[in-house]
Amino acid sequence: AKNPQTNLTHDGVLIGTPNYMSPEQIMGKALDGRSDLFSLAAVLYEMLTGERPFSGDSVTTIIYRILHEQPKEPRALNAQVPPAISEVLMRALAKDPARRFQTGGDLAQALQGFSISAATAGKPGEERARPPAGGSAMLAGGASDKARSVREGTAARWRMHREVTSTRGEALRARIRVALILVGAATAVLLLPGSTTIDDRWGRGGAGGEPPFYRTAGIVSSPGGLPAQGSPASRAAAVAPAVALPGDADSVTVTWRTSPPGGRIYLDDVEIPSGVARIPRNDAASHAVVAENDCFIEKVSWKMGRADAGGKDEAHTIELKTRKVAATAISSTPTGARILLDGRETGLTAPAQLPLSVCGTHTLTGRLEGYRDEVRKIEGHVPTLSLQLSRIPEGLLKISSPYPVEILEKGKRLGRGGESLKLTAGKHTLIIRNEELFVEKTLEVEVQPERTISPDAGLPGMGTLTVLASPSNCNIFINDREIGAPPINDRQLAAGTYVIRAVYLPTGEAKEVTVTIATGRGERVPFRFNQ
């Protein structure tokens, strides 16, 4: 135990040593074994490099780095750390639990795959360790017949290798050793794309779900040979096709390229170096091929064709056009701000997860009534974004009226005439209305911060209208609004011009006149219909 003011977090805030905490533990999320694997990887990182992956002078700095910064690659701190181990540690320290090893068995298998790959690479003239019975030519999950065939073929190649190393020159031994190392690198060492720290999705309008998880392509081997079908080790490993050894006469070369060039290629979740693989000619399975670069990703299906089976090599080009998308967690203070993307409403309010392409520039706006817009420009993938909205100062508005009126803004009722209404400082367009008196007036005002304004609304005065009809079984309308049957006696109306219409019910005959009501005066309108 150490002083809580140094390396331990404060009681009541976080419990534990912050340097080794997982991101989800810091954020108070539900925990499982993947959090322990993160902490274990942090300890292993420190053992191999002498430095902690996330360090700092204060708890706040450490927590920030765990949540937002990637640690240095172990090889950058200790050149003796093998590349495969460096890859394993970087994956185990992924921010997203879904991108880490899912079980301790997965992590152990990745480390085991490294150790076997290293065992095949002896010095010139040395006797290399004989591979386990399972061999390195196939990953877990293959059919038992195929596994048996691969094991037998691999054993034969190893026998040939030992004979050659005892009879041929150093150049040939070196060539075979390089071939074996390449096979091990292609099938045994953990290979992850550079963008797997990003929660990328297939895109295309959100269809398709998650991309394949780039799992460990560990060699399936143990003193007892291949794991039994359905065993935990078999289920945990990636499922990949049998990959022929270089120069195998019973295989063909399949090459994948990307447009634009330089993308990474994965065959059934296993990275194919340089996009070149040798596939057994009798392979009849359908395989998933993923091509990606930092910004785009595509997935296609591939199956050995008749031309391929006849011994002809094949080359494919995959166009990279689907943008990678990652979720940005957006929060606002205060909460509830509407989120606009590049000036358009998204329909989301903070806090929310907003899918964005991982490359390119976007403008995000937080908008909340009573607050100034908060505008941010972001470039590339931003995992989290906090919008701090500042409140707009307020003032008071009071509108006097000789008759009752309602005051509205953008269709929302603010109050009544004569009341002191609190509004944000700035310009407002108001509607002053009394439907019964046919009053509707638009008023532009500018509210001053922490002051009361009492503008003259310029409301019209009142007059009266009398409507008579003979016969009286009619309906009377004022500006197309029905007001009842005649007689209409001294109805109050705001001063102005109106269209008065009468509809005779027995025949549907209609007559109308235009009348102007003056302040303080009354108008009389008679209608007569023929019976």
Coordinates of C-alpha atoms in Angstrom, one line a residue:
A1 CA 0.0 0.0 0.0
K2 CA 1.2 3.5 -0.8
N3 CA 0.3 7.0 0.2
P4 CA -3.0 7.8 -1.6
Q5 CA -1.5 11.2 -2.6
T6 CA 1.1 9.4 -4.8
N7 CA 0.2 6.4 -6.9
L8 CA -3.1 5.3 -5.4
T9 CA -6.4 6.9 -6.4
H10 CA -8.4 8.7 -3.8
D11 CA -11.0 6.8 -1.7
G12 CA -14.5 7.5 -2.9
V13 CA -13.4 8.4 -6.4
L14 CA -11.5 5.4 -7.8
I15 CA -10.2 2.3 -6.1
G16 CA -7.0 0.9 -7.5
T17 CA -3.7 1.8 -9.0
P18 CA -4.4 4.2 -11.9
N19 CA -1.4 3.3 -14.0
Y20 CA -2.8 -0.2 -14.5
M21 CA -6.5 0.5 -14.7
S22 CA -8.5 -0.2 -17.9
P23 CA -10.4 2.6 -19.6
E24 CA -13.7 0.9 -18.8
Q25 CA -12.8 0.7 -15.1
I26 CA -11.9 4.4 -15.0
M27 CA -15.3 5.3 -16.6
G28 CA -17.2 3.2 -14.2
K29 CA -18.5 0.7 -16.8
A30 CA -19.3 -2.9 -16.3
L31 CA -16.1 -5.0 -16.0
D32 CA -15.2 -8.5 -17.1
G33 CA -12.0 -10.5 -17.6
R34 CA -10.8 -8.3 -20.5
S35 CA -10.2 -5.5 -18.0
D36 CA -7.8 -7.8 -16.1
L37 CA -6.0 -8.7 -19.3
F38 CA -5.5 -4.9 -19.9
S39 CA -3.9 -4.6 -16.5
L40 CA -1.8 -7.7 -17.0
A41 CA -0.6 -6.3 -20.3
A42 CA 0.4 -3.1 -18.6
V43 CA 2.5 -5.0 -16.1
L44 CA 4.1 -7.1 -18.8
Y45 CA 4.8 -3.9 -20.8
E46 CA 6.6 -2.4 -17.7
M47 CA 8.6 -5.7 -17.2
L48 CA 9.9 -5.6 -20.8
T49 CA 10.5 -1.9 -21.2
G50 CA 11.2 -0.6 -17.7
E51 CA 8.5 2.0 -18.2
R52 CA 4.8 2.0 -17.6
P53 CA 2.6 2.3 -20.7
F54 CA 0.6 5.2 -19.1
S55 CA 2.5 7.4 -16.7
G56 CA 2.2 10.9 -15.5
D57 CA 2.9 13.4 -12.6
S58 CA -0.7 13.3 -11.4
V59 CA -3.7 11.0 -11.3
T60 CA -5.5 13.3 -13.8
T61 CA -2.7 13.0 -16.3
I62 CA -2.5 9.2 -16.0
I63 CA -6.3 8.8 -16.4
Y64 CA -6.3 11.1 -19.5
R65 CA -3.6 9.1 -21.1
I66 CA -5.3 5.8 -20.5
L67 CA -8.5 7.1 -22.0
H68 CA -7.1 9.1 -24.9
E69 CA -3.5 8.3 -25.8
Q70 CA -1.8 5.3 -27.3
P71 CA 1.3 4.0 -25.5
K72 CA 4.6 3.9 -27.2
E73 CA 5.3 0.6 -29.0
P74 CA 7.5 -1.5 -26.7
R75 CA 10.2 -1.9 -29.4
A76 CA 10.6 1.9 -29.3
L77 CA 11.7 1.6 -25.7
N78 CA 13.6 -1.7 -25.9
A79 CA 14.8 -2.8 -29.3
Q80 CA 15.2 -6.4 -28.0
V81 CA 11.4 -6.8 -27.7
P82 CA 10.4 -9.0 -30.7
P83 CA 7.9 -7.4 -33.2
A84 CA 5.3 -10.1 -32.5
I85 CA 5.4 -9.4 -28.7
S86 CA 5.1 -5.7 -29.4
E87 CA 2.0 -6.4 -31.5
V88 CA 0.5 -8.6 -28.8
L89 CA 1.0 -5.9 -26.1
M90 CA -0.4 -3.1 -28.3
R91 CA -3.5 -5.2 -28.9
A92 CA -3.9 -6.2 -25.3
L93 CA -3.8 -2.5 -24.4
A94 CA -6.5 -1.4 -26.8
K95 CA -9.0 1.1 -25.5
D96 CA -12.0 -0.8 -26.7
P97 CA -12.4 -4.2 -24.9
A98 CA -13.8 -5.7 -28.1
R99 CA -10.4 -5.1 -29.8
R100 CA -8.4 -6.8 -27.1
F101 CA -7.9 -10.5 -26.5
Q102 CA -11.2 -11.9 -25.4
T103 CA -9.8 -14.5 -23.0
G104 CA -6.6 -15.4 -21.2
G105 CA -6.4 -18.4 -23.6
D106 CA -6.3 -16.0 -26.6
L107 CA -3.4 -14.1 -25.1
A108 CA -1.5 -17.3 -24.2
Q109 CA -2.1 -18.6 -27.7
A110 CA -0.7 -15.4 -29.2
L111 CA 2.5 -15.7 -27.0
Q112 CA 2.8 -19.4 -27.8
G113 CA 2.6 -18.6 -31.5
F114 CA 5.5 -16.2 -31.1
S115 CA 7.6 -18.8 -29.3
I116 CA 7.1 -21.5 -31.9
S117 CA 7.8 -19.0 -34.7
A118 CA 11.1 -18.1 -33.0
A119 CA 12.0 -21.8 -32.5
T120 CA 12.0 -22.4 -36.2
A121 CA 14.6 -19.6 -36.9
G122 CA 17.9 -21.1 -35.7
K123 CA 21.4 -20.1 -36.7
P124 CA 23.0 -21.5 -39.8
G125 CA 24.0 -25.1 -39.3
E126 CA 22.0 -25.5 -36.1
E127 CA 19.5 -28.3 -35.7
R128 CA 16.1 -26.5 -35.5
A129 CA 13.5 -27.7 -33.1
R130 CA 11.1 -30.2 -34.6
P131 CA 7.6 -28.6 -34.8
P132 CA 4.8 -30.0 -32.7
A133 CA 2.6 -32.7 -34.4
G134 CA 0.0 -30.1 -35.3
G135 CA 2.3 -28.2 -37.6
S136 CA 2.2 -24.6 -38.7
A137 CA 0.3 -25.0 -41.9
M138 CA -3.2 -24.7 -40.6
L139 CA -5.2 -22.7 -38.1
A140 CA -7.8 -24.0 -35.7
G141 CA -11.3 -24.8 -36.8
G142 CA -10.5 -26.8 -40.0
A143 CA -12.2 -30.0 -40.9
S144 CA -10.5 -33.1 -39.4
D145 CA -9.7 -34.6 -42.9
K146 CA -8.0 -31.4 -43.9
A147 CA -6.2 -31.1 -40.6
R148 CA -4.9 -34.7 -41.0
S149 CA -3.8 -33.9 -44.6
V150 CA -2.0 -30.8 -43.5
R151 CA -0.3 -32.5 -40.6
E152 CA 1.0 -35.3 -42.8
G153 CA 2.1 -32.9 -45.4
T154 CA 3.9 -30.7 -42.9
A155 CA 5.6 -33.7 -41.3
A156 CA 6.9 -34.8 -44.7
R157 CA 8.2 -31.4 -45.4
W158 CA 10.0 -31.3 -42.1
R159 CA 11.6 -34.7 -42.9
M160 CA 12.7 -33.4 -46.2
H161 CA 14.0 -30.2 -44.5
R162 CA 16.2 -32.2 -42.1
E163 CA 17.6 -34.3 -45.0
V164 CA 18.4 -31.2 -47.1
T165 CA 20.1 -29.5 -44.2
S166 CA 22.4 -32.4 -43.8
T167 CA 23.4 -32.7 -47.5
R168 CA 23.1 -29.3 -49.1
G169 CA 25.1 -26.1 -48.9
E170 CA 24.5 -23.1 -46.6
A171 CA 22.7 -21.1 -49.3
L172 CA 20.0 -23.8 -49.7
R173 CA 19.7 -24.2 -45.9
A174 CA 19.2 -20.4 -45.6
R175 CA 16.6 -20.4 -48.3
I176 CA 14.5 -23.1 -46.6
R177 CA 14.9 -21.4 -43.2
V178 CA 13.6 -18.1 -44.7
A179 CA 10.7 -20.0 -46.3
L180 CA 9.8 -21.6 -42.9
I181 CA 10.1 -18.2 -41.1
L182 CA 7.8 -16.6 -43.7
V183 CA 5.2 -19.3 -43.3
G184 CA 5.4 -18.9 -39.5
A185 CA 5.0 -15.1 -39.9
A186 CA 2.0 -15.5 -42.1
T187 CA 0.2 -18.0 -39.9
A188 CA 1.6 -17.8 -36.4
V189 CA 2.4 -14.2 -35.4
L190 CA -0.3 -11.8 -34.3
L191 CA -0.9 -9.4 -37.2
L192 CA -3.3 -6.5 -36.7
P193 CA -4.2 -3.6 -39.1
G194 CA -3.0 -0.2 -37.9
S195 CA -6.5 1.0 -37.5
T196 CA -7.9 -1.6 -35.2
T197 CA -7.9 0.8 -32.3
I198 CA -10.8 2.4 -34.1
D199 CA -14.2 1.0 -33.9
D200 CA -14.6 0.8 -37.6
R201 CA -17.8 -0.4 -39.3
W202 CA -18.6 -1.4 -42.8
G203 CA -20.5 1.8 -43.6
R204 CA -22.9 1.8 -46.5
G205 CA -25.6 3.6 -44.6
G206 CA -25.0 1.6 -41.4
A207 CA -25.7 -1.8 -43.0
G208 CA -23.6 -4.8 -42.5
G209 CA -22.8 -4.5 -38.8
E210 CA -19.3 -5.0 -37.4
P211 CA -16.3 -5.7 -39.6
P212 CA -14.4 -8.9 -39.0
F213 CA -12.4 -9.0 -35.7
Y214 CA -8.8 -9.4 -36.6
R215 CA -8.1 -12.3 -34.3
T216 CA -4.8 -13.8 -33.4
A217 CA -3.5 -16.2 -36.1
G218 CA -1.7 -18.3 -33.5
I219 CA -0.2 -21.7 -34.5
V220 CA -2.4 -24.4 -33.1
S221 CA 0.1 -26.7 -31.5
S222 CA 0.6 -28.4 -28.2
P223 CA 2.4 -31.6 -27.0
G224 CA -0.9 -33.4 -27.8
G225 CA -1.2 -32.0 -31.4
L226 CA -4.3 -30.2 -32.7
P227 CA -7.0 -29.3 -30.2
A228 CA -10.1 -31.5 -30.3
Q229 CA -13.0 -30.0 -32.3
G230 CA -15.1 -27.7 -30.2
S231 CA -12.5 -27.4 -27.5
P232 CA -12.0 -23.9 -26.0
A233 CA -8.7 -23.5 -27.8
S234 CA -10.3 -24.5 -31.1
R235 CA -13.2 -22.0 -30.6
A236 CA -10.9 -19.2 -29.6
A237 CA -8.6 -19.4 -32.6
A238 CA -9.2 -17.7 -36.0
V239 CA -10.7 -19.9 -38.7
A240 CA -8.5 -19.8 -41.8
P241 CA -7.9 -21.9 -44.9
A242 CA -4.9 -24.2 -45.2
V243 CA -2.0 -22.2 -46.5
A244 CA 0.5 -24.2 -48.7
L245 CA 4.2 -23.9 -48.0
P246 CA 6.2 -21.9 -50.6
G247 CA 6.9 -24.0 -53.7
D248 CA 4.2 -26.5 -53.0
A249 CA 3.4 -28.2 -56.4
D250 CA -0.2 -28.7 -55.3
S251 CA -1.0 -25.1 -54.8
V252 CA -1.5 -21.9 -56.8
T253 CA -0.5 -18.3 -56.1
V254 CA -3.4 -15.9 -55.5
T255 CA -2.5 -12.2 -55.4
W256 CA -4.7 -9.4 -54.1
R257 CA -4.0 -5.7 -54.7
T258 CA -5.9 -2.6 -53.6
S259 CA -6.9 0.6 -55.5
P260 CA -5.5 2.9 -54.5
P261 CA -2.4 0.8 -53.9
G262 CA -0.7 0.1 -50.6
G263 CA -3.7 -1.3 -48.6
R264 CA -3.6 -4.2 -46.3
I265 CA -5.1 -7.6 -47.2
Y266 CA -6.7 -10.1 -44.8
L267 CA -7.8 -13.6 -45.8
D268 CA -10.3 -15.0 -43.3
D269 CA -9.2 -12.5 -40.7
V270 CA -5.5 -13.2 -41.1
E271 CA -3.2 -10.6 -42.7
I272 CA -1.6 -11.7 -45.9
P273 CA 1.9 -10.0 -46.3
S274 CA 2.2 -8.3 -49.6
G275 CA -1.3 -9.6 -50.5
V276 CA 0.2 -12.9 -51.9
A277 CA -1.0 -16.3 -50.7
R278 CA -0.5 -19.9 -51.9
I279 CA -3.7 -21.9 -51.7
P280 CA -4.0 -25.7 -52.1
R281 CA -5.4 -26.4 -55.6
N282 CA -8.1 -28.7 -54.1
D283 CA -9.4 -25.9 -51.8
A284 CA -13.2 -25.7 -52.3
A285 CA -14.1 -23.4 -49.5
S286 CA -15.5 -19.8 -49.8
H287 CA -13.2 -17.3 -48.1
A288 CA -13.7 -13.7 -46.9
V289 CA -11.1 -11.2 -48.2
V290 CA -10.9 -7.8 -46.5
A291 CA -8.9 -4.9 -47.9
E292 CA -8.3 -1.7 -46.0
N293 CA -6.2 1.3 -45.5
D294 CA -6.4 4.0 -42.9
C295 CA -9.6 5.5 -44.3
F296 CA -11.4 2.8 -46.4
I297 CA -12.4 -0.8 -46.0
E298 CA -14.0 -3.4 -48.3
K299 CA -15.0 -7.0 -47.9
V300 CA -15.4 -9.5 -50.8
S301 CA -16.0 -13.3 -51.1
W302 CA -13.5 -15.4 -52.9
K303 CA -13.6 -19.0 -54.0
M304 CA -11.1 -21.1 -56.0
G305 CA -12.3 -21.2 -59.6
R306 CA -11.8 -23.9 -62.2
A307 CA -9.1 -22.0 -63.8
D308 CA -7.3 -21.7 -60.5
A309 CA -7.7 -25.4 -59.8
G310 CA -6.1 -26.1 -63.2
G311 CA -2.9 -24.6 -61.9
K312 CA -3.2 -21.0 -63.2
D313 CA -2.2 -18.2 -60.8
E314 CA -4.7 -15.5 -60.2
A315 CA -4.6 -11.7 -59.4
H316 CA -7.4 -9.5 -58.1
T317 CA -7.7 -5.8 -57.5
I318 CA -10.1 -4.5 -54.7
E319 CA -11.3 -0.9 -55.0
L320 CA -11.3 0.8 -51.6
K321 CA -14.4 3.1 -51.6
T322 CA -16.3 2.4 -48.4
R323 CA -15.3 4.9 -45.8
K324 CA -14.5 3.6 -42.3
V325 CA -16.9 4.9 -39.7
A326 CA -16.3 5.3 -36.0
A327 CA -18.5 6.5 -33.2
T328 CA -17.7 9.8 -31.5
A329 CA -19.2 10.1 -28.0
I330 CA -20.6 13.7 -27.8
S331 CA -21.6 15.3 -24.5
S332 CA -22.7 18.8 -23.7
T333 CA -22.8 21.1 -20.7
P334 CA -25.7 21.5 -20.0
T335 CA -27.0 18.2 -21.4
G336 CA -29.6 18.1 -24.1
A337 CA -27.9 20.2 -26.8
R338 CA -29.1 19.4 -30.3
I339 CA -26.2 18.1 -32.5
L340 CA -25.7 19.5 -36.0
L341 CA -23.2 17.9 -38.4
D342 CA -21.9 20.2 -41.1
G343 CA -24.8 22.6 -40.5
R344 CA -27.5 19.9 -40.7
E345 CA -29.6 18.5 -37.9
T346 CA -28.7 14.9 -37.0
G347 CA -31.8 14.3 -34.8
L348 CA -29.5 13.6 -31.9
T349 CA -29.2 15.3 -28.6
A350 CA -26.2 15.1 -26.3
P351 CA -25.1 12.8 -24.8
A352 CA -25.1 10.7 -28.0
Q353 CA -22.9 8.5 -30.2
L354 CA -22.5 10.1 -33.6
P355 CA -21.0 7.9 -36.4
L356 CA -18.4 9.8 -38.4
S357 CA -15.9 8.8 -41.1
V358 CA -12.5 8.4 -39.6
C359 CA -10.9 10.6 -42.2
G360 CA -11.8 14.1 -43.3
T361 CA -12.9 17.3 -41.6
H362 CA -16.3 18.0 -40.1
T363 CA -18.0 20.9 -38.3
L364 CA -20.1 19.9 -35.2
T365 CA -22.5 22.3 -33.6
G366 CA -24.2 22.1 -30.3
R367 CA -27.4 24.1 -30.1
L368 CA -29.6 24.7 -27.0
E369 CA -32.3 27.3 -26.5
G370 CA -31.0 30.1 -24.2
Y371 CA -27.4 29.3 -25.0
R372 CA -24.9 30.3 -27.7
D373 CA -24.1 27.8 -30.3
E374 CA -20.9 25.9 -29.7
V375 CA -19.1 25.1 -33.0
R376 CA -16.2 22.7 -33.3
K377 CA -14.1 21.7 -36.3
I378 CA -12.7 18.2 -36.0
E379 CA -10.3 16.3 -38.3
G380 CA -10.0 12.5 -38.4
H381 CA -11.4 10.3 -35.7
V382 CA -12.1 12.0 -32.3
P383 CA -13.3 9.4 -29.8
T384 CA -14.9 11.9 -27.4
L385 CA -16.1 15.5 -27.8
S386 CA -17.4 17.7 -25.0
L387 CA -19.4 20.8 -25.9
Q388 CA -19.4 23.6 -23.3
L389 CA -22.3 25.9 -24.1
S390 CA -22.4 29.4 -22.6
R391 CA -25.8 30.9 -21.5
I392 CA -27.0 34.0 -23.4
P393 CA -27.8 36.9 -21.0
E394 CA -31.5 37.6 -20.5
G395 CA -33.7 40.7 -20.3
L396 CA -37.4 41.5 -19.8
L397 CA -40.1 42.4 -22.3
K398 CA -43.5 44.0 -21.4
I399 CA -46.1 44.7 -24.1
S400 CA -49.2 46.8 -23.2
S401 CA -52.5 46.2 -25.0
P402 CA -56.0 47.7 -24.6
Y403 CA -57.5 44.2 -25.0
P404 CA -56.3 40.7 -24.2
V405 CA -53.5 39.4 -26.5
E406 CA -51.2 36.3 -26.6
I407 CA -47.5 36.7 -27.4
L408 CA -45.9 34.0 -29.4
E409 CA -42.4 33.3 -30.9
K410 CA -41.9 30.6 -33.5
G411 CA -45.3 29.1 -32.7
K412 CA -44.5 28.9 -29.0
R413 CA -46.6 30.8 -26.5
L414 CA -44.5 33.2 -24.4
G415 CA -47.3 34.8 -22.3
R416 CA -49.9 37.5 -22.4
G417 CA -49.9 41.3 -22.9
G418 CA -49.1 43.2 -19.8
E419 CA -46.9 40.4 -18.4
S420 CA -43.1 40.7 -17.9
L421 CA -41.6 38.1 -20.2
K422 CA -38.0 36.8 -19.8
L423 CA -36.2 36.5 -23.1
T424 CA -32.6 36.0 -24.2
A425 CA -30.8 39.2 -25.2
G426 CA -30.9 39.9 -28.9
K427 CA -33.4 40.2 -31.7
H428 CA -36.8 38.4 -31.6
T429 CA -39.7 38.3 -34.0
L430 CA -43.0 38.1 -32.1
I431 CA -46.6 37.5 -33.1
I432 CA -49.3 39.3 -31.0
R433 CA -52.7 37.7 -31.5
N434 CA -56.3 37.8 -30.4
E435 CA -58.2 35.4 -32.7
E436 CA -61.6 36.4 -31.4
L437 CA -61.0 40.1 -32.4
F438 CA -59.2 39.2 -35.6
V439 CA -56.0 40.8 -34.3
E440 CA -52.6 39.4 -35.5
K441 CA -49.6 41.7 -35.5
T442 CA -45.9 41.0 -36.2
L443 CA -43.4 42.8 -34.0
E444 CA -39.6 43.0 -34.2
V445 CA -37.9 43.7 -30.8
E446 CA -34.4 43.7 -29.5
V447 CA -34.1 42.6 -25.9
Q448 CA -31.4 44.2 -23.8
P449 CA -29.5 42.1 -21.2
E450 CA -30.7 42.7 -17.7
R451 CA -33.1 45.5 -18.7
T452 CA -36.8 45.8 -19.3
I453 CA -38.1 47.1 -22.6
S454 CA -41.7 48.1 -23.3
P455 CA -42.1 48.7 -27.0
D456 CA -45.2 50.1 -28.6
A457 CA -46.8 47.2 -30.4
G458 CA -48.9 49.5 -32.6
L459 CA -52.0 47.4 -32.0
P460 CA -55.1 48.6 -33.9
G461 CA -58.1 50.2 -32.2
M462 CA -61.6 48.6 -32.1
G463 CA -64.8 49.0 -34.1
T464 CA -68.0 47.1 -34.5
L465 CA -69.8 45.1 -37.2
T466 CA -73.5 44.2 -37.6
V467 CA -74.6 41.6 -40.2
L468 CA -78.2 41.1 -41.3
A469 CA -79.7 38.6 -43.8
S470 CA -83.1 37.9 -45.3
P471 CA -84.0 35.1 -45.1
S472 CA -82.0 34.5 -42.0
N473 CA -81.2 30.8 -42.5
C474 CA -77.6 31.6 -43.6
N475 CA -74.0 31.2 -42.4
I476 CA -71.9 34.3 -42.0
F477 CA -68.1 34.2 -42.6
I478 CA -65.5 36.9 -41.8
N479 CA -62.3 36.4 -43.8
D480 CA -63.3 32.8 -44.4
R481 CA -63.9 32.1 -40.7
E482 CA -67.4 31.1 -39.8
I483 CA -68.8 33.2 -37.0
G484 CA -72.5 32.0 -36.9
A485 CA -76.0 32.8 -38.2
P486 CA -77.4 36.3 -38.5
P487 CA -78.2 38.6 -37.0
I488 CA -74.6 39.5 -35.9
N489 CA -75.1 42.6 -33.7
D490 CA -72.2 45.0 -32.9
R491 CA -69.5 42.4 -32.9
Q492 CA -66.2 43.9 -31.9
L493 CA -63.4 43.8 -34.5
A494 CA -59.9 45.3 -34.8
A495 CA -59.8 48.3 -37.1
G496 CA -59.1 47.0 -40.6
T497 CA -60.5 45.7 -43.9
Y498 CA -62.5 42.4 -44.0
V499 CA -64.4 40.3 -46.5
I500 CA -67.9 39.4 -45.2
R501 CA -69.6 36.5 -46.8
A502 CA -73.1 35.0 -46.4
V503 CA -74.1 31.5 -47.6
Y504 CA -77.9 30.8 -48.0
L505 CA -78.3 27.2 -46.7
P506 CA -81.4 26.1 -48.8
T507 CA -79.7 26.8 -52.1
G508 CA -76.0 27.2 -51.3
E509 CA -76.0 30.6 -52.9
A510 CA -73.2 32.9 -51.6
K511 CA -72.8 36.7 -51.5
E512 CA -69.9 38.7 -50.1
V513 CA -68.9 42.3 -49.6
T514 CA -65.7 44.1 -48.5
V515 CA -66.0 46.4 -45.5
T516 CA -63.5 48.6 -43.6
I517 CA -63.9 48.9 -39.9
A518 CA -62.6 52.2 -38.4
T519 CA -61.6 52.7 -34.8
G520 CA -64.6 53.7 -32.6
R521 CA -67.1 53.3 -35.5
G522 CA -69.6 50.6 -36.5
E523 CA -70.5 49.2 -39.9
R524 CA -73.8 47.5 -41.0
V525 CA -73.9 44.9 -43.8
P526 CA -77.2 43.5 -45.1
F527 CA -77.7 40.5 -47.3
R528 CA -80.9 39.5 -49.3
F529 CA -81.6 36.2 -51.1
N530 CA -84.4 35.3 -53.4
Q531 CA -86.6 32.6 -52.0

